[in-house]
Coordinates of C-alpha atoms and ligand atoms in Angstrom, one line a residue:
Chain F
X102 CA 18.6 9.0 7.0
X103 CA 20.3 8.3 3.7
X104 CA 20.3 4.8 2.2
X105 CA 23.7 3.1 1.7
X106 CA 25.2 3.5 -1.8
X107 CA 24.1 1.2 -4.6
X108 CA 24.0 1.0 -8.3
X109 CA 20.7 1.7 -10.0
X110 CA 19.2 0.3 -13.2
X111 CA 15.9 0.9 -14.8
X112 CA 15.5 -1.7 -17.5
X113 CA 12.8 -1.3 -20.2
X114 CA 12.0 -5.0 -20.6
X115 CA 11.5 -8.1 -18.5
X116 CA 14.3 -9.9 -20.3
X117 CA 16.7 -7.1 -19.5
X118 CA 15.6 -7.1 -15.8
X119 CA 16.1 -10.8 -15.6
X120 CA 19.5 -10.6 -17.2
X121 CA 20.6 -7.9 -14.7
X122 CA 19.4 -10.1 -11.8
X123 CA 21.4 -13.0 -13.1
X124 CA 24.5 -10.8 -13.7
X125 CA 24.5 -9.4 -10.2
X126 CA 23.3 -12.4 -8.2
X127 CA 21.8 -12.1 -4.7
X128 CA 23.4 -8.7 -4.1
X129 CA 20.8 -7.2 -6.5
X130 CA 17.3 -6.4 -5.4
X131 CA 14.2 -5.6 -7.4
X132 CA 12.8 -2.2 -6.7
X133 CA 9.0 -1.8 -7.0
X134 CA 7.4 0.9 -4.9
X135 CA 10.3 1.0 -2.5
X136 CA 8.1 1.5 0.5
X137 CA 9.3 -1.6 2.3
X138 CA 12.8 -1.7 0.7
X139 CA 13.9 1.9 1.2
X140 CA 12.9 2.1 4.9
X141 CA 14.9 -1.0 5.5
X142 CA 17.9 0.4 3.6
X143 CA 17.7 3.6 5.5
X144 CA 18.0 1.6 8.7
X145 CA 20.8 -0.5 7.2
X146 CA 18.7 -3.7 7.7
X147 CA 19.4 -4.3 4.0
X148 CA 22.3 -3.1 1.9
X149 CA 21.8 -4.3 -1.7
X150 CA 24.6 -3.4 -4.1
X151 CA 22.3 -3.0 -7.1
X152 CA 18.7 -2.0 -7.4
X153 CA 16.7 -3.0 -10.5
X154 CA 13.7 -0.7 -10.8
X155 CA 10.7 -2.3 -12.6
X156 CA 8.9 1.0 -13.2
X157 CA 9.8 1.1 -16.9
X158 CA 9.1 -2.6 -17.6
X159 CA 5.9 -2.7 -19.7
X160 CA 2.9 -5.0 -19.0
X161 CA 3.3 -5.3 -15.3
X162 CA 0.5 -2.9 -14.3
X163 CA -2.6 -4.6 -15.8
X164 CA -5.9 -5.4 -14.0
X165 CA -8.2 -7.6 -16.0
X166 CA -10.3 -10.7 -15.8
X167 CA -9.2 -13.5 -18.2
X168 CA -9.6 -17.3 -18.4
X169 CA -11.3 -17.6 -15.1
X170 CA -8.9 -15.4 -13.2
X171 CA -8.5 -11.8 -12.1
X172 CA -5.1 -11.0 -13.4
X173 CA -3.1 -8.4 -11.4
X174 CA 0.3 -7.3 -12.7
X175 CA 2.9 -7.2 -9.9
X176 CA 3.4 -3.5 -10.4
X177 CA -0.2 -2.6 -9.8
X178 CA -0.2 0.1 -7.1
X179 CA -2.5 -0.1 -4.1
X180 CA -4.2 3.1 -5.2
X181 CA -5.1 1.5 -8.5
X182 CA -6.8 -1.4 -6.8
X183 CA -8.6 1.0 -4.5
X184 CA -9.9 3.0 -7.4
X185 CA -10.8 0.2 -9.8
X186 CA -14.6 -0.3 -10.1
X187 CA -14.2 -4.1 -10.8
X188 CA -12.2 -4.6 -7.6
X189 CA -14.6 -2.5 -5.5
X190 CA -17.7 -4.3 -6.9
X191 CA -16.5 -7.9 -7.3
X192 CA -13.6 -8.3 -4.9
X193 CA -14.7 -6.8 -1.6
X194 CA -12.0 -8.8 0.3
X195 CA -9.2 -7.4 -1.9
X196 CA -10.8 -3.9 -1.8
X197 CA -11.0 -3.8 2.0
X198 CA -7.5 -5.2 2.4
X199 CA -6.1 -2.5 0.2
X200 CA -7.9 0.2 2.0
X201 CA -6.4 -0.9 5.3
X202 CA -2.8 -0.8 4.1
X203 CA -0.8 2.1 5.5
X204 CA -2.0 5.6 4.3
X205 CA -2.9 7.3 1.0
X206 CA 0.7 8.3 0.2
X207 CA 2.1 4.9 0.8
X208 CA -0.7 3.4 -1.3
X209 CA 0.2 5.7 -4.1
X210 CA 3.7 4.1 -4.3
X211 CA 3.4 0.5 -2.9
X212 CA 2.7 -2.3 -5.3
X213 CA 0.8 -5.6 -4.8
X214 CA 3.8 -7.5 -6.0
X215 CA 6.2 -5.8 -3.6
X216 CA 3.7 -6.4 -0.7
X217 CA 3.8 -10.1 -1.4
X218 CA 7.4 -10.6 -2.4
X219 CA 8.6 -8.8 0.7
X220 CA 7.4 -11.8 2.8
X221 CA 6.6 -9.6 5.8
X222 CA 4.1 -11.4 8.0
X223 CA 2.7 -7.9 9.0
X224 CA 1.7 -7.1 5.4
X225 CA -1.9 -7.5 4.6
X226 CA -2.1 -8.9 1.1
X227 CA -0.6 -12.3 1.9
X228 CA -3.5 -13.5 4.1
X229 CA -5.9 -12.2 1.5
X230 CA -4.2 -14.0 -1.3
X231 CA -4.3 -17.2 0.7
X232 CA -8.0 -16.8 1.4
X233 CA -8.6 -16.4 -2.3
X234 CA -6.3 -19.4 -3.1
X235 CA -4.5 -17.0 -5.5
X236 CA -1.6 -18.1 -7.7
X237 CA 1.6 -16.1 -8.0
X238 CA 3.4 -16.1 -11.4
X239 CA 7.2 -15.9 -11.3
X240 CA 9.6 -15.6 -14.2
X241 CA 13.2 -16.6 -14.1
X242 CA 16.0 -17.9 -16.2
X243 CA 14.3 -21.3 -16.1
X244 CA 11.1 -19.9 -17.5
X245 CA 7.7 -19.2 -15.8
X246 CA 6.3 -21.0 -12.9
X247 CA 3.1 -20.7 -10.9
X248 CA 3.3 -20.8 -7.1
X249 CA 0.1 -21.1 -5.0
X250 CA -0.1 -18.3 -2.5
X251 CA -0.6 -20.9 0.2
X252 CA 2.9 -22.3 -0.5
X253 CA 4.6 -19.0 -1.1
X254 CA 5.5 -17.8 2.4
X255 CA 8.3 -20.0 3.7
X256 CA 9.7 -18.1 6.7
X257 CA 10.2 -14.7 8.2
X258 CA 10.9 -12.4 5.1
X259 CA 11.5 -15.5 3.1
X260 CA 9.3 -16.5 0.1
X261 CA 9.4 -19.3 -2.5
X262 CA 10.9 -16.7 -5.0
X263 CA 14.4 -17.5 -6.0
X264 CA 16.8 -14.6 -6.0
X265 CA 16.9 -14.7 -9.8
X266 CA 13.1 -14.7 -10.2
X267 CA 10.7 -11.8 -10.7
X268 CA 7.1 -11.9 -9.6
X269 CA 5.1 -10.8 -12.6
X270 CA 1.5 -11.3 -11.8
X271 CA -1.1 -12.5 -9.3
X272 CA -4.1 -14.6 -10.4
X273 CA -7.2 -14.7 -8.3
X274 CA -9.9 -17.2 -9.2
X275 CA -13.0 -15.3 -10.3
X276 CA -15.5 -16.0 -7.5
X277 CA -18.6 -17.9 -8.6
X278 CA -22.1 -16.4 -7.9
X279 CA -23.1 -16.4 -4.2
X280 CA -19.6 -15.6 -3.1
X281 CA -18.4 -13.0 -0.5
X282 CA -15.4 -11.9 1.3
X283 CA -14.3 -9.5 4.0
X284 CA -11.1 -8.3 5.8
X285 CA -11.1 -7.5 9.5
X286 CA -8.0 -5.7 10.8
X287 CA -7.3 -4.5 14.3
X288 CA -4.6 -1.8 14.4
X289 CA -3.4 0.6 17.2
X290 CA -3.8 3.6 15.0
X291 CA -4.8 4.2 11.4
X292 CA -2.0 3.1 9.0
X293 CA -0.3 0.7 11.4
X294 CA 0.5 -2.9 10.7
X295 CA -2.0 -5.3 12.1
X296 CA -2.2 -6.3 15.7
X297 CA -4.1 -9.1 14.1
X298 CA -6.1 -9.4 10.9
X299 CA -8.3 -12.0 9.3
X300 CA -9.2 -12.5 5.6
X301 CA -12.3 -14.6 4.7
X302 CA -13.5 -15.5 1.3
X303 CA -16.4 -18.0 0.8
X304 CA -18.9 -19.3 -1.7
X305 CA -22.3 -20.9 -1.1
X306 CA -23.8 -23.8 -3.0
X307 CA -27.5 -23.8 -4.1
X308 CA -28.5 -25.7 -0.9
X309 CA -26.9 -23.1 1.4
X310 CA -23.8 -25.2 2.3
X311 CA -20.4 -23.8 1.9
X312 CA -18.8 -24.8 -1.4
X313 CA -15.6 -22.8 -0.7
X314 CA -14.0 -21.3 2.4
X315 CA -10.6 -19.6 2.5
X316 CA -9.3 -18.0 5.7
X317 CA -6.0 -16.2 6.0
X318 CA -4.4 -14.7 9.1
X319 CA -2.1 -11.6 9.2
X320 CA 0.7 -10.9 11.7
X321 CA 0.0 -13.7 14.2
X322 CA 3.0 -15.9 13.4
X323 CA 6.4 -15.5 11.7
X324 CA 4.6 -16.1 8.4
X325 CA 1.2 -15.2 7.1
X326 CA -1.1 -18.2 7.9
X327 CA -3.7 -20.2 6.0
X328 CA -6.2 -21.4 8.6
X329 CA -6.5 -24.9 7.2
X330 CA -8.3 -26.6 10.1
X331 CA -10.9 -23.9 10.3
X332 CA -11.5 -24.1 6.5
X333 CA -11.9 -27.9 6.6
X334 CA -14.3 -27.6 9.5
X335 CA -16.6 -25.3 7.4
X336 CA -16.2 -26.8 3.9
X337 CA -19.4 -28.5 2.7
X338 CA -21.2 -27.5 5.9
X339 CA -24.0 -25.1 6.7
X340 CA -22.6 -21.9 8.2
X341 CA -24.4 -22.1 11.6
X342 CA -23.3 -19.7 14.4
X343 CA -21.9 -22.7 16.3
X344 CA -19.8 -23.9 13.4
X345 CA -18.5 -20.4 12.8
X346 CA -17.6 -20.1 16.4
X347 CA -15.8 -23.5 16.4
X348 CA -13.9 -22.5 13.2
X349 CA -12.9 -19.2 14.8
X350 CA -11.7 -21.0 17.9
X351 CA -9.5 -23.3 15.8
X352 CA -8.0 -20.2 14.0
X353 CA -7.1 -18.8 17.4
X354 CA -5.5 -22.1 18.5
X355 CA -3.6 -22.6 15.2
X356 CA -1.9 -19.2 15.1
X357 CA 1.3 -18.5 16.9
X358 CA 1.5 -14.8 17.9
X359 CA 4.3 -13.2 19.9
X360 CA 3.8 -10.8 22.7
X361 CA 5.1 -7.4 21.6
X362 CA 4.2 -3.7 21.7
X363 CA 0.9 -4.4 19.9
X364 CA -0.3 -6.8 22.6
X365 CA 0.2 -10.0 24.4
X366 CA 0.0 -13.3 22.6
X367 CA -3.1 -14.2 24.6
X368 CA -4.8 -11.0 23.5
X369 CA -3.9 -11.5 19.9
X370 CA -5.3 -15.1 19.9
X371 CA -8.6 -13.7 21.4
X372 CA -8.6 -11.1 18.6
X373 CA -8.1 -13.7 15.9
X374 CA -11.1 -15.6 17.2
X375 CA -13.3 -12.5 17.2
X376 CA -12.0 -11.1 13.9
X377 CA -12.6 -14.5 12.2
X378 CA -16.2 -14.4 13.4
X379 CA -16.7 -10.9 12.2
X380 CA -15.1 -11.3 8.9
X381 CA -16.9 -14.6 8.3
X382 CA -20.3 -13.0 9.1
X383 CA -19.8 -10.1 6.8
X384 CA -18.5 -12.4 4.0
X385 CA -21.6 -14.6 4.5
X386 CA -23.9 -11.6 4.3
X387 CA -22.3 -10.6 1.0
X388 CA -22.6 -14.1 -0.4
X389 CA -26.2 -14.2 0.6
X390 CA -26.7 -11.0 -1.4
X391 CA -27.0 -8.7 1.6
Chain A
X264 CA 32.5 0.8 -5.3
X265 CA 32.8 3.8 -7.6
X266 CA 29.9 6.0 -7.0
X267 CA 27.5 5.9 -9.9
X268 CA 25.8 9.1 -11.1
X269 CA 22.6 9.0 -13.0
X270 CA 21.3 11.8 -15.1
X271 CA 17.7 12.7 -14.3
X272 CA 15.2 15.2 -15.6
X273 CA 12.4 16.4 -13.4
X274 CA 9.9 19.2 -13.9
X275 CA 9.4 20.9 -10.6
X276 CA 6.7 23.5 -10.3
X277 CA 6.8 24.1 -14.0
X278 CA 10.6 24.4 -14.4
X279 CA 12.5 21.5 -15.9
X280 CA 15.8 20.6 -14.2
X281 CA 18.4 18.1 -15.4
X282 CA 20.9 16.9 -12.9
X283 CA 23.5 14.2 -12.2
X284 CA 22.6 12.5 -8.9
X285 CA 23.7 9.6 -6.8
X286 CA 21.1 6.8 -7.0
X287 CA 20.6 7.0 -3.2
X288 CA 19.7 10.7 -3.2
X289 CA 16.2 11.0 -1.8
X290 CA 13.7 13.2 -3.6
X291 CA 13.3 15.4 -0.5
X292 CA 17.0 16.1 -0.4
X293 CA 17.0 16.9 -4.1
X294 CA 14.2 19.4 -3.6
X295 CA 15.6 21.0 -0.5
X296 CA 19.3 20.9 -1.1
X297 CA 19.8 20.9 -4.8
X298 CA 16.8 23.2 -5.7
X299 CA 16.6 25.1 -2.4
X300 CA 12.9 24.4 -2.2
X301 CA 12.9 24.2 1.6
X302 CA 9.1 24.4 1.9
X303 CA 9.0 20.6 1.8
X304 CA 9.8 19.5 5.4
X305 CA 11.5 16.5 6.9
X306 CA 9.7 15.4 10.0
X307 CA 10.2 11.7 10.9
X308 CA 12.3 10.5 8.0
X309 CA 10.6 7.1 8.3
X310 CA 7.5 7.5 6.0
X311 CA 5.1 8.1 8.9
X312 CA 4.5 11.9 9.3
X313 CA 3.8 13.1 5.8
X314 CA 5.6 16.5 6.3
X315 CA 7.6 15.7 3.2
X316 CA 4.6 15.1 0.9
X317 CA 4.8 16.4 -2.6
X318 CA 2.9 15.6 -5.8
X319 CA 4.6 13.3 -8.3
X320 CA 2.6 13.1 -11.5
X321 CA -0.4 14.3 -9.5
X322 CA -0.1 11.7 -6.8
X323 CA 0.8 12.6 -3.2
X324 CA 4.0 10.8 -2.2
X325 CA 6.3 11.0 0.8
X326 CA 9.5 12.3 -0.7
X327 CA 11.6 11.0 2.1
X328 CA 10.9 7.5 0.7
X329 CA 11.2 8.2 -3.0
X330 CA 14.6 8.1 -4.8
X331 CA 15.3 11.0 -7.1
X332 CA 16.0 8.4 -9.8
X333 CA 12.5 7.0 -9.3
X334 CA 11.2 10.4 -10.2
X335 CA 13.2 10.7 -13.4
X336 CA 10.8 12.1 -16.1
X337 CA 8.2 13.0 -13.5
X338 CA 6.3 16.2 -12.9
X339 CA 6.7 17.4 -9.3
X340 CA 4.7 20.0 -7.4
X341 CA 5.7 21.3 -4.1
X342 CA 4.2 23.9 -1.8
X343 CA 6.2 26.6 -3.5
X344 CA 4.2 25.8 -6.7
X345 CA 0.8 26.2 -5.2
X346 CA 0.3 30.0 -5.5
X347 CA -0.5 31.3 -8.9
X348 CA 0.1 34.8 -10.2
X349 CA 0.8 36.0 -6.7
X350 CA -2.6 34.6 -5.6
X351 CA -2.6 32.0 -2.8
X352 CA -4.1 28.7 -3.6
X353 CA -7.6 28.2 -1.9
X354 CA -5.9 25.6 0.3
X355 CA -3.3 28.1 1.5
X356 CA -6.1 30.6 2.0
X357 CA -8.2 28.0 3.9
X358 CA -5.4 27.2 6.3
X359 CA -4.9 30.9 7.0
X360 CA -8.6 31.8 7.4
X361 CA -9.6 28.7 9.4
X362 CA -6.4 28.7 11.6
X363 CA -5.4 25.3 10.1
X364 CA -1.9 25.6 11.5
X365 CA 0.0 26.5 14.6
X366 CA 3.7 25.8 14.3
X367 CA 3.2 25.1 10.6
X368 CA 5.6 22.2 10.3
X369 CA 3.1 19.8 9.0
X370 CA 1.3 22.4 6.8
X371 CA 3.1 22.0 3.4
X372 CA 2.6 18.3 3.5
X373 CA -1.0 18.6 4.6
X374 CA -1.7 21.0 1.8
X375 CA -0.1 18.8 -0.9
X376 CA -2.0 15.8 0.2
X377 CA -5.2 17.8 0.4
X378 CA -4.6 19.1 -3.1
X379 CA -4.5 15.5 -4.4
X380 CA -7.6 14.6 -2.3
X381 CA -9.6 17.5 -3.7
X382 CA -8.5 16.8 -7.3
X383 CA -9.9 13.3 -7.0
X384 CA -12.9 14.1 -4.8
X385 CA -14.0 17.8 -5.0
X386 CA -16.7 17.4 -2.4
X387 CA -15.4 15.1 0.3
X388 CA -17.3 14.4 3.5
X389 CA -15.6 15.1 6.8
X390 CA -14.8 11.4 7.2
X391 CA -13.3 11.3 3.7
X392 CA -11.1 14.2 4.6
X393 CA -10.0 12.6 7.9
X394 CA -9.3 9.3 6.2
X395 CA -7.6 11.2 3.4
X396 CA -5.1 12.9 5.7
X397 CA -4.4 9.8 7.8
X398 CA -0.8 9.7 6.5
X399 CA -0.1 13.3 7.7
X400 CA 0.6 13.9 11.4
X401 CA 0.0 17.2 13.1
X402 CA 1.3 17.6 16.7
X403 CA -0.3 21.0 17.3
X404 CA -3.8 21.5 16.0
X405 CA -5.8 18.5 16.9
X406 CA -6.9 18.4 13.2
X407 CA -10.2 20.1 13.7
X408 CA -9.2 23.3 11.9
X409 CA -7.2 21.4 9.3
X410 CA -10.5 19.7 8.3
X411 CA -12.2 23.1 8.2
X412 CA -9.4 24.5 6.1
X413 CA -9.8 21.7 3.6
X414 CA -13.6 22.1 3.6
X415 CA -13.1 25.9 3.0
X416 CA -10.8 25.1 0.0
X417 CA -13.2 22.5 -1.4
X418 CA -16.0 25.1 -1.3
X419 CA -13.9 27.7 -2.9
X420 CA -12.6 25.5 -5.6
X421 CA -16.2 24.3 -6.4
X422 CA -17.4 27.9 -6.6
X423 CA -14.6 28.7 -8.9
X424 CA -15.4 25.7 -11.1
X425 CA -19.1 26.7 -11.2
X426 CA -18.2 30.3 -12.1
X427 CA -15.9 29.1 -14.9
X428 CA -18.6 26.8 -16.2
X429 CA -21.3 29.5 -16.1
X430 CA -19.2 32.2 -17.8
Ligands
LIG622 C1 4.6 3.8 7.1 C2 4.3 2.5 6.4 C3 3.2 1.7 6.8 C4 2.9 0.6 6.2 N1 1.8 -0.1 6.6 C5 1.5 -1.3 5.9 C6 0.3 -2.0 6.3 O1 -0.4 -1.6 7.2 N2 0.0 -3.1 5.6 C7 0.8 -3.6 4.6 O2 0.5 -4.6 4.0 N3 1.9 -2.9 4.2 C8 2.3 -1.8 4.9 N4 3.4 -1.1 4.5 C9 4.3 -1.7 3.4 C10 3.9 -1.1 2.1 O3 2.6 -1.6 1.7 C11 4.9 -1.5 1.0 O4 4.7 -0.7 -0.1 C12 4.9 -3.0 0.5 O5 5.1 -3.9 1.6 C13 6.0 -3.2 -0.5 O6 5.6 -2.9 -1.7 P1 6.6 -2.0 -2.6 O7 6.0 -2.0 -4.0 O8 6.9 -0.7 -2.0 O9 7.9 -2.9 -2.7 P2 9.5 -2.7 -2.4 O10 9.7 -2.0 -1.2 O11 10.0 -2.0 -3.7 O12 10.0 -4.1 -2.4 C14 9.8 -5.0 -1.3 C15 10.6 -6.3 -1.5 O13 10.0 -7.1 -2.5 C16 10.9 -7.3 -3.6 N5 10.1 -7.2 -4.8 C17 9.3 -6.1 -5.1 N6 8.6 -6.4 -6.3 C18 9.1 -7.6 -6.7 C19 8.8 -8.4 -7.9 N7 7.9 -8.0 -8.8 N8 9.5 -9.5 -8.0 C20 10.4 -9.9 -7.1 N9 10.7 -9.2 -6.0 C21 10.1 -8.1 -5.8 C22 12.0 -6.2 -3.4 O14 13.2 -6.7 -3.9 C23 12.0 -6.1 -1.9 O15 12.8 -7.1 -1.3 C24 3.7 0.1 5.1 C25 4.8 0.8 4.7 C26 5.1 2.0 5.3 C27 6.3 2.8 4.8
LIG623 S1 9.6 13.0 6.7 FE1 8.7 11.8 5.2 S2 7.0 10.9 6.1 FE2 8.0 12.0 7.7
LIG624 S1 0.8 22.9 13.0 FE1 2.4 22.1 14.2 S2 2.6 20.1 13.5 FE2 0.8 20.8 12.5

């Protein structure tokens, strides 16, 4: 399969990339790793007239902690997250999420920015970024703005990014001591999109109550979901098995999966309940220093 | 729309090629049809099977899902570039000795992915090998002998490394 014809540009600065986006309007698309975009173009699900490749734009591939945030450039490849000692040691939720994405070759090309900007409810990073309460940094002709991950995913393949904006970075609040996270993904075979998946990030106060809880759900609605009711139910509370079960039950009630080849809606709801429990327990063990 | 042509320069198996290509030309088609390097196979054409895997700047990629223009300036290695001085690469030897192939369709991709795996992790566990080739499908072997072939190559490469360090 050969993609439809398009014009290609590989600008060498962010300003140039933004100018090209403005010039060509909505018929232009940003090209990051191409591992969502090119498969869709081959199938003629998308036929952009212009592709603007970010690979030569400097400064979009940094991983560093700064001003209370983990800063990830939008062009950071999955493999770079996977291999970075800081991510492995301090961001187990992000590390696990990355490891579950596709396969090694896809992770060598796919970028974190592309994974989020694509707005695919089957992608794994969105739920994780919601669990972390991450911020997405977008730059456009009107300057820079910061969009909370929890407000970024508007509809099926539709995000809060304007067509003339570029996602430049993701900022994850550096977790305080006594924090932990985990990603639980159920898939039909290795490398598949999730049948259902749950991201949990939490922090414990000195007295053992939960000072922070973030839970995100993958591929169980037309958008990635933030499990707001479950989080509110746990926030400030002691993580007793009963409370965890109740919060997991709420997550399974608040999602909205469709029956498809990956399973019935009922099955997926049951899996959300179980995966929430499992992810929560593992996150808690990590926070307790286990 | 007038068809744009882009000038690209790629170093493939040590030889530098400059060509004018359409932006939509996939790397796998450039390798197979422009350079006649047909060792790289097309299986699924949908980024699933890994038969088209080549190394791009040392990283294994599925060349059916990479544009040639994305590879401009890159160093590419394909199965044709694995043997050196008429000597098979330990991975090629391993697939031969351990019967790591039947029809052979998946083999070039398997070997290229395994080459990256061993470059990053010279002594992988069986689990790491299986996880490592999870983006490569084989419809014949059941993977057991593929794992053995990669273990064989890992051993050989480590021995070679030790011999070089000792001499
Ligand atoms: C076989 C296969 C299996 C996969 N399995 C999974 C999986 O299990 N889980 C998962 O999460 N993903 C999976 N993916 C998707 C993969 O992770 C993609 O790489 C990812 O979704 C998109 O990242 P990309 O860098 O390739 O983006 P591209 O494909 O280059 O871009 C995707 C979209 O985002 C836009 N975009 C990209 N970057 C920016 C930016 N900086 N600013 C504005 N817009 C931008 C593009 O215009 C395009 O619309 C799979 C892909 C394949 C091919
Ligand atoms: S042909 Fe490229 S992954 Fe199958
Ligand atoms: S040997 Fe036939 S597909 Fe692997």
